[in-house]
PDB file of C-alpha atoms in Angstrom:
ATOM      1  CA  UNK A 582     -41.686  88.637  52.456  1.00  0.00           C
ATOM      2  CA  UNK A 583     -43.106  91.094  50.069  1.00  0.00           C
ATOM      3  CA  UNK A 584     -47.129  90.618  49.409  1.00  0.00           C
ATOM      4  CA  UNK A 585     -47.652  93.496  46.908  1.00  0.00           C
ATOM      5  CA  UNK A 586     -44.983  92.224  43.976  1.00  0.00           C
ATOM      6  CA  UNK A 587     -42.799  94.381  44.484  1.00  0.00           C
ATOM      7  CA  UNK A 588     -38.929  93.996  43.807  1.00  0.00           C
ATOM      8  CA  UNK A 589     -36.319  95.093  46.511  1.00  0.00           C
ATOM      9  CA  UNK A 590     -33.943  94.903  43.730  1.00  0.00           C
ATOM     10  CA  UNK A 591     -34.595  98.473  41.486  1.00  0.00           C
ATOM     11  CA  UNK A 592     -35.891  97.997  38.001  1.00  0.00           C
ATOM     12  CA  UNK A 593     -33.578  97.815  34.797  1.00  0.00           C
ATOM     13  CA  UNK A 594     -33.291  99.915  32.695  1.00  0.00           C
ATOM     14  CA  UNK A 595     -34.289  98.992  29.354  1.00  0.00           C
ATOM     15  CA  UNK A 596     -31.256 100.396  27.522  1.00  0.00           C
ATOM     16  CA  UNK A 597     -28.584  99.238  29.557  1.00  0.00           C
ATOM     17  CA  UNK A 598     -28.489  95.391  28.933  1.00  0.00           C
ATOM     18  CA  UNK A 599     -26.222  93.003  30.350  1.00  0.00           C
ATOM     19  CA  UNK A 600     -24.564  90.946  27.152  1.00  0.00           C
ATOM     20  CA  UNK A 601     -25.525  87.416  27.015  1.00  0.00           C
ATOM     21  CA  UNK A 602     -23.407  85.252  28.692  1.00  0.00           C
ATOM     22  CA  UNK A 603     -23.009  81.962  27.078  1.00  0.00           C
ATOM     23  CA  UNK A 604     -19.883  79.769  28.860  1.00  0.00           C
ATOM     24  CA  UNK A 605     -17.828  81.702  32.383  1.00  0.00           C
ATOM     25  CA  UNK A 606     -14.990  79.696  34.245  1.00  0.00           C
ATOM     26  CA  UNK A 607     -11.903  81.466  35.884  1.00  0.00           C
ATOM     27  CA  UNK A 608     -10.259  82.755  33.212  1.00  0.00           C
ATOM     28  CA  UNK A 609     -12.282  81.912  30.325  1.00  0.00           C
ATOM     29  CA  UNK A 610     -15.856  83.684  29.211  1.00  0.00           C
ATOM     30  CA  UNK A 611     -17.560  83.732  26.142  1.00  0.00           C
ATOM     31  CA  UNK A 612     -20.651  86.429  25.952  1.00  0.00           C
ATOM     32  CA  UNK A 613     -22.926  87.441  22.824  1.00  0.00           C
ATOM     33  CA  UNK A 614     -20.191  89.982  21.508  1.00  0.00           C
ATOM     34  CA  UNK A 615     -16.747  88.387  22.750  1.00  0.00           C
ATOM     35  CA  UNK A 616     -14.552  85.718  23.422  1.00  0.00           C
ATOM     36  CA  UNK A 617     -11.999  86.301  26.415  1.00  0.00           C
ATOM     37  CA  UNK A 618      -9.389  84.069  27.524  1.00  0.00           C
ATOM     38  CA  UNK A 619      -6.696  85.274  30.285  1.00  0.00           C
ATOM     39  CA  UNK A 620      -5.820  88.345  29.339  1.00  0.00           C
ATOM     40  CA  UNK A 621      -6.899  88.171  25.626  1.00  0.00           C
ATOM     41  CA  UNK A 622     -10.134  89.446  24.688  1.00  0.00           C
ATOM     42  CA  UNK A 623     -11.493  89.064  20.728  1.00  0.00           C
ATOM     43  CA  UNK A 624     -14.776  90.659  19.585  1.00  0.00           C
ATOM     44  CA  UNK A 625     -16.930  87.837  17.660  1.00  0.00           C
ATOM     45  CA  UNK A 626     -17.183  89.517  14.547  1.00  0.00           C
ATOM     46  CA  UNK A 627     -13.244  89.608  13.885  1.00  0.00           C
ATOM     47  CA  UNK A 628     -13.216  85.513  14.519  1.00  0.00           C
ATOM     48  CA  UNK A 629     -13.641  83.651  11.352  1.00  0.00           C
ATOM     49  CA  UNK A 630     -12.257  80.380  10.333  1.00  0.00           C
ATOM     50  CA  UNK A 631     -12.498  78.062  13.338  1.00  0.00           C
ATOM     51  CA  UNK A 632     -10.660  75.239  13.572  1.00  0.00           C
ATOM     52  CA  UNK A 633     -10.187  72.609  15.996  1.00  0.00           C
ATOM     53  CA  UNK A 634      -6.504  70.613  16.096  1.00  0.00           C
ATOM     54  CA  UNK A 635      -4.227  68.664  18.938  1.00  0.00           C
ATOM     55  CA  UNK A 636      -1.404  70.145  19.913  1.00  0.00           C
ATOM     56  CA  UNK A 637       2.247  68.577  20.066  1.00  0.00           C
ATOM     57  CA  UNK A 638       3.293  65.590  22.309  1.00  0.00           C
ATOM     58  CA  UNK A 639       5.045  65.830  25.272  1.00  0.00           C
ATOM     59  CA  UNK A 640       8.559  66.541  25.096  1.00  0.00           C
ATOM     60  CA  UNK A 641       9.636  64.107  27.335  1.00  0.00           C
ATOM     61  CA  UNK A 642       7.947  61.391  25.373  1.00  0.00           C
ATOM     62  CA  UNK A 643       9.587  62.483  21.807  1.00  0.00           C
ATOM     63  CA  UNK A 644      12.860  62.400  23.354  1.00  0.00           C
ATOM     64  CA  UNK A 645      12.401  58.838  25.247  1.00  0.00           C
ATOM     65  CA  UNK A 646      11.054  57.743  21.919  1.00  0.00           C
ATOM     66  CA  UNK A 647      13.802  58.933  19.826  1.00  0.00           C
ATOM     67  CA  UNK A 648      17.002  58.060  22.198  1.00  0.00           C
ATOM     68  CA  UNK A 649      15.571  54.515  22.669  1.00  0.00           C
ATOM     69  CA  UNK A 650      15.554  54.374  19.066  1.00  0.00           C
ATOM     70  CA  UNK A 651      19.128  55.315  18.149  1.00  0.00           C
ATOM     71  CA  UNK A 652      19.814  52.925  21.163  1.00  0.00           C
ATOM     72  CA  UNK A 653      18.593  50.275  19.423  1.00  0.00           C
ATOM     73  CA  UNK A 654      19.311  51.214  16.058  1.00  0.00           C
ATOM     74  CA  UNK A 655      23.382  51.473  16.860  1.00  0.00           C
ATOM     75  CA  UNK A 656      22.982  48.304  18.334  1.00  0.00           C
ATOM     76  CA  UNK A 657      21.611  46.317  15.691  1.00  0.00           C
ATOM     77  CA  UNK A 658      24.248  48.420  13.332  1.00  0.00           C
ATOM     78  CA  UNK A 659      27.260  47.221  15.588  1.00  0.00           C
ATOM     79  CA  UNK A 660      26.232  43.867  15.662  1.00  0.00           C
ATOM     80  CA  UNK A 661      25.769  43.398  12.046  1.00  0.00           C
ATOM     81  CA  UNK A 662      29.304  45.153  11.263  1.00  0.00           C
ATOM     82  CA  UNK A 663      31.226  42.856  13.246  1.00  0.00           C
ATOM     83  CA  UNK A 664      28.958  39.923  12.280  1.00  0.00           C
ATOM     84  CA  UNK A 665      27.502  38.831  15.618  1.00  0.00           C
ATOM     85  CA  UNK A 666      24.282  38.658  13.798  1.00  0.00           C
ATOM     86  CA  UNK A 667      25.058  35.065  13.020  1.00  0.00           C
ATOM     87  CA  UNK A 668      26.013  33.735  16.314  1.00  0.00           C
ATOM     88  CA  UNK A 669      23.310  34.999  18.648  1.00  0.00           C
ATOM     89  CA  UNK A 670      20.348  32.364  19.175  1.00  0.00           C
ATOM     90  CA  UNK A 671      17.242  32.110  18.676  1.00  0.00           C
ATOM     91  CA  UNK A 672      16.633  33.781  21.757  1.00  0.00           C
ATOM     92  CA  UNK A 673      18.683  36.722  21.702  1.00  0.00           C
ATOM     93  CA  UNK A 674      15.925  37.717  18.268  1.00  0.00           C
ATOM     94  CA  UNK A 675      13.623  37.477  20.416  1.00  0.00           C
ATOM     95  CA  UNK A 676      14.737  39.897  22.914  1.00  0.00           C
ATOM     96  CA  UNK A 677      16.026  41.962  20.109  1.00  0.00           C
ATOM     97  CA  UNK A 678      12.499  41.990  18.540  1.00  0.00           C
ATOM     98  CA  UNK A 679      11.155  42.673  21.966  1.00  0.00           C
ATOM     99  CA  UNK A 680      13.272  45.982  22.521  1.00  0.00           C
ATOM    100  CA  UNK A 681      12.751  47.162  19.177  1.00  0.00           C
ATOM    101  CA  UNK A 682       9.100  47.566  20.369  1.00  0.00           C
ATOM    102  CA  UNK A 683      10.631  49.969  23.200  1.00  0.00           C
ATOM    103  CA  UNK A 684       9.832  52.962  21.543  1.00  0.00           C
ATOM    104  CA  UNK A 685       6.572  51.915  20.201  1.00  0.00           C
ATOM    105  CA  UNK A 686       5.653  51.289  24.044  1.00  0.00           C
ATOM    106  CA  UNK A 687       7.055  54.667  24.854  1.00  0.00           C
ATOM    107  CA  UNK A 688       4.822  56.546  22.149  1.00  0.00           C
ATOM    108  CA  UNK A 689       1.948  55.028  23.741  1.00  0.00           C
ATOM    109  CA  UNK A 690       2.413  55.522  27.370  1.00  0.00           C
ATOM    110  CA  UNK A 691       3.224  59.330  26.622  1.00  0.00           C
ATOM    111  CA  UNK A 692       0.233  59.551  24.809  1.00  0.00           C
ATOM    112  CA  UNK A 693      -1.582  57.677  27.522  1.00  0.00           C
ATOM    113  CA  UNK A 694       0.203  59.478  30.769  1.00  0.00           C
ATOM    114  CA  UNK A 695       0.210  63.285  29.212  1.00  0.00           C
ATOM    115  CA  UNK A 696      -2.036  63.456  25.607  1.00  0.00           C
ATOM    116  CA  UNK A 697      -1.590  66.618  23.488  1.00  0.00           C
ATOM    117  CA  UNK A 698      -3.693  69.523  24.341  1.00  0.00           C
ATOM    118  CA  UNK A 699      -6.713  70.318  22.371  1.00  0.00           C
ATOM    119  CA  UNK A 700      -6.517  73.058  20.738  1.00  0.00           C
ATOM    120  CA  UNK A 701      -8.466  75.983  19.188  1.00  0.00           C
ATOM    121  CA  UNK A 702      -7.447  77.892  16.267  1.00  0.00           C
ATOM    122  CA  UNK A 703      -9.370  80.935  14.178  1.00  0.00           C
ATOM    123  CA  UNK A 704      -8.696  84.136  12.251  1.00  0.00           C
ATOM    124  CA  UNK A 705      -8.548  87.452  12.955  1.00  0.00           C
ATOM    125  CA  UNK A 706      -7.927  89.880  11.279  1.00  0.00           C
ATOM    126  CA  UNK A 707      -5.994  87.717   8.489  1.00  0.00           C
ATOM    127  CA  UNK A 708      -3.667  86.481  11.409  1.00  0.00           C
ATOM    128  CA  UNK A 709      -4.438  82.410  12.295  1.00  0.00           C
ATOM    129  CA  UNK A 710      -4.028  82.994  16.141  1.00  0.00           C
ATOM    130  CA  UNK A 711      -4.220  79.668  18.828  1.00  0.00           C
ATOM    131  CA  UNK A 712      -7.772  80.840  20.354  1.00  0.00           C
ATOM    132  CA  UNK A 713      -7.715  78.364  22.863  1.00  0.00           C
ATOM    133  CA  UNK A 714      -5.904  75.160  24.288  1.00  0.00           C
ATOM    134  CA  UNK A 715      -6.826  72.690  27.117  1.00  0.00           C
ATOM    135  CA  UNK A 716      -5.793  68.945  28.323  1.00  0.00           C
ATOM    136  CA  UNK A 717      -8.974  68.920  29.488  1.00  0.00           C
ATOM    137  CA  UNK A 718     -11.627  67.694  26.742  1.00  0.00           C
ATOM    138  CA  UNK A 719     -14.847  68.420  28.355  1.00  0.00           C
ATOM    139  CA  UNK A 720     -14.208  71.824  29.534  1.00  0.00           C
ATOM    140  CA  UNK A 721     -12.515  72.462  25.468  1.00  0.00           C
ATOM    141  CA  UNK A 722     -15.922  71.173  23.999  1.00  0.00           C
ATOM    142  CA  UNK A 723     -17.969  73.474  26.635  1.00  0.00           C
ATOM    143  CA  UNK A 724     -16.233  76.538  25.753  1.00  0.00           C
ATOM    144  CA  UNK A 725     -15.929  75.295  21.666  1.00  0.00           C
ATOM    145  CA  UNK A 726     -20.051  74.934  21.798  1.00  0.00           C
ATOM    146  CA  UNK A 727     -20.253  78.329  23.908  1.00  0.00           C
ATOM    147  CA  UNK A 728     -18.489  80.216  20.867  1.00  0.00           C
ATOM    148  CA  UNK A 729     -19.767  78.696  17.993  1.00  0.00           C
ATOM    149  CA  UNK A 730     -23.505  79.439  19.698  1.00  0.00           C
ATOM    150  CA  UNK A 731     -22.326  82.678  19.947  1.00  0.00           C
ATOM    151  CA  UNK A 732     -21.463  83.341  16.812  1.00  0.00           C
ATOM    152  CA  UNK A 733     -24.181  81.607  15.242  1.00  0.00           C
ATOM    153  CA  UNK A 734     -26.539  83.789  17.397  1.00  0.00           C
ATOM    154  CA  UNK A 735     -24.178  87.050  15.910  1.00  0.00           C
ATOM    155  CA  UNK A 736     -24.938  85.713  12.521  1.00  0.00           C
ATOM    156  CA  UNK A 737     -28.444  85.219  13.013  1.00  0.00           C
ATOM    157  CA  UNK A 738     -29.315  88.768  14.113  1.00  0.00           C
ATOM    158  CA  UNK A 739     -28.300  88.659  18.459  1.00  0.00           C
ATOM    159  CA  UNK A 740     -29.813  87.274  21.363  1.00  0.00           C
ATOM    160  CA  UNK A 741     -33.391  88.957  21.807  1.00  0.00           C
ATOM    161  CA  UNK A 742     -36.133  87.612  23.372  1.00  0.00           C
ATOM    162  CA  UNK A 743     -39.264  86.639  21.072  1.00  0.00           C
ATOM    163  CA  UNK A 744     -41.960  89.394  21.718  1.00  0.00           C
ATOM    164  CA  UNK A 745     -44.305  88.509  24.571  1.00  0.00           C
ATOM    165  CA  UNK A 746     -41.990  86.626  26.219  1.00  0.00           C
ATOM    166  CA  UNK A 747     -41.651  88.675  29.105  1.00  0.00           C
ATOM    167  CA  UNK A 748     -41.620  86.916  32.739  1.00  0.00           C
ATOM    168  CA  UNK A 749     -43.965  84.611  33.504  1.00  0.00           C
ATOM    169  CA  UNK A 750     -46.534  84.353  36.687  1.00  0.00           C
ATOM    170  CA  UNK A 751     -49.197  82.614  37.951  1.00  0.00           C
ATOM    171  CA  UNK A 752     -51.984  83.688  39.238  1.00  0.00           C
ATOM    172  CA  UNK A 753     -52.652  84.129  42.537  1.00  0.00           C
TER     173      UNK A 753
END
């Protein structure tokens, strides 16, 4: 333990500052001056035009969904062409009415089991580029707050510290 205040750590230097970082996972970090995710890296000042959208279902689910529905479509088709319509009973509409829902079922169970991703859209340069995208919608918020902070700190003039707000320590 150190009784005269000093630092084993050397001092900084005051004109090589660390950005501010506002939002770091694996793969994902979001400072005062950029936005990086994987391997892409933008500089705040070229995003503009932030948008937030979900992104397509789940292939699997469209297809269920559609081939259940030509099922059932051909079906009802055949039977009205070679008029079984009016010999089925009471019944049989009711299990017809029941597998028409089918694909309703499957829209919402895909939607359930595997939603769309949340994605994160913006300009740069001109070009509307996909910023971001996550199934996970807590981490997508954190990382949407970290960057619109950011830039609203850009906007604002950076990330200094008021004056005289240097560390604080009590007395002794």
């Amino acid at each position: 333990m150190q009784t005269d205040r000093s630092s084993a750590r050397p001092p900084r230097s005051p004109h090589a500052t660390a950005p501010t970082l506002l939002y770091a996972r694996p793969g994902i970090v979001v400072t005062a001056e950029r936005f990086t995710v994987g391997r892409n890296s933008w500089p705040l000042a070229d995003i503009t035009q932030l948008r937030t959208a979900r992104g397509p279902h789940d292939r699997l689910a469209v297809r269920a969904v559609a081939v259940s529905a030509a099922l059932i479509a051909s079906v009802g088709l055949l039977l009205g062409f070679t008029g079984g319509l009016e010999r089925l009973t009471a019944g049989a509409y009711l299990t017809l009415g029941a597998v028409g829902l089918l694909p309703v079922l499957l829209v919402l169970a895909g939607d359930r089991w595997r939603p769309p991703a949340h994605e994160l859209w913006g300009r740069i340069r001109g070009a509307e580029v996909l910023l971001f995208s996550s199934d996970d919608e807590r981490q997508f918020g954190q990382v949407t707050r970290a960057l619109l902070r950011a830039r609203e700190g850009a906007r604002l003039g950076g990330w200094t510290d008021p004056p005289g707000a240097g560390p604080w320590r009590p007395a002794r």
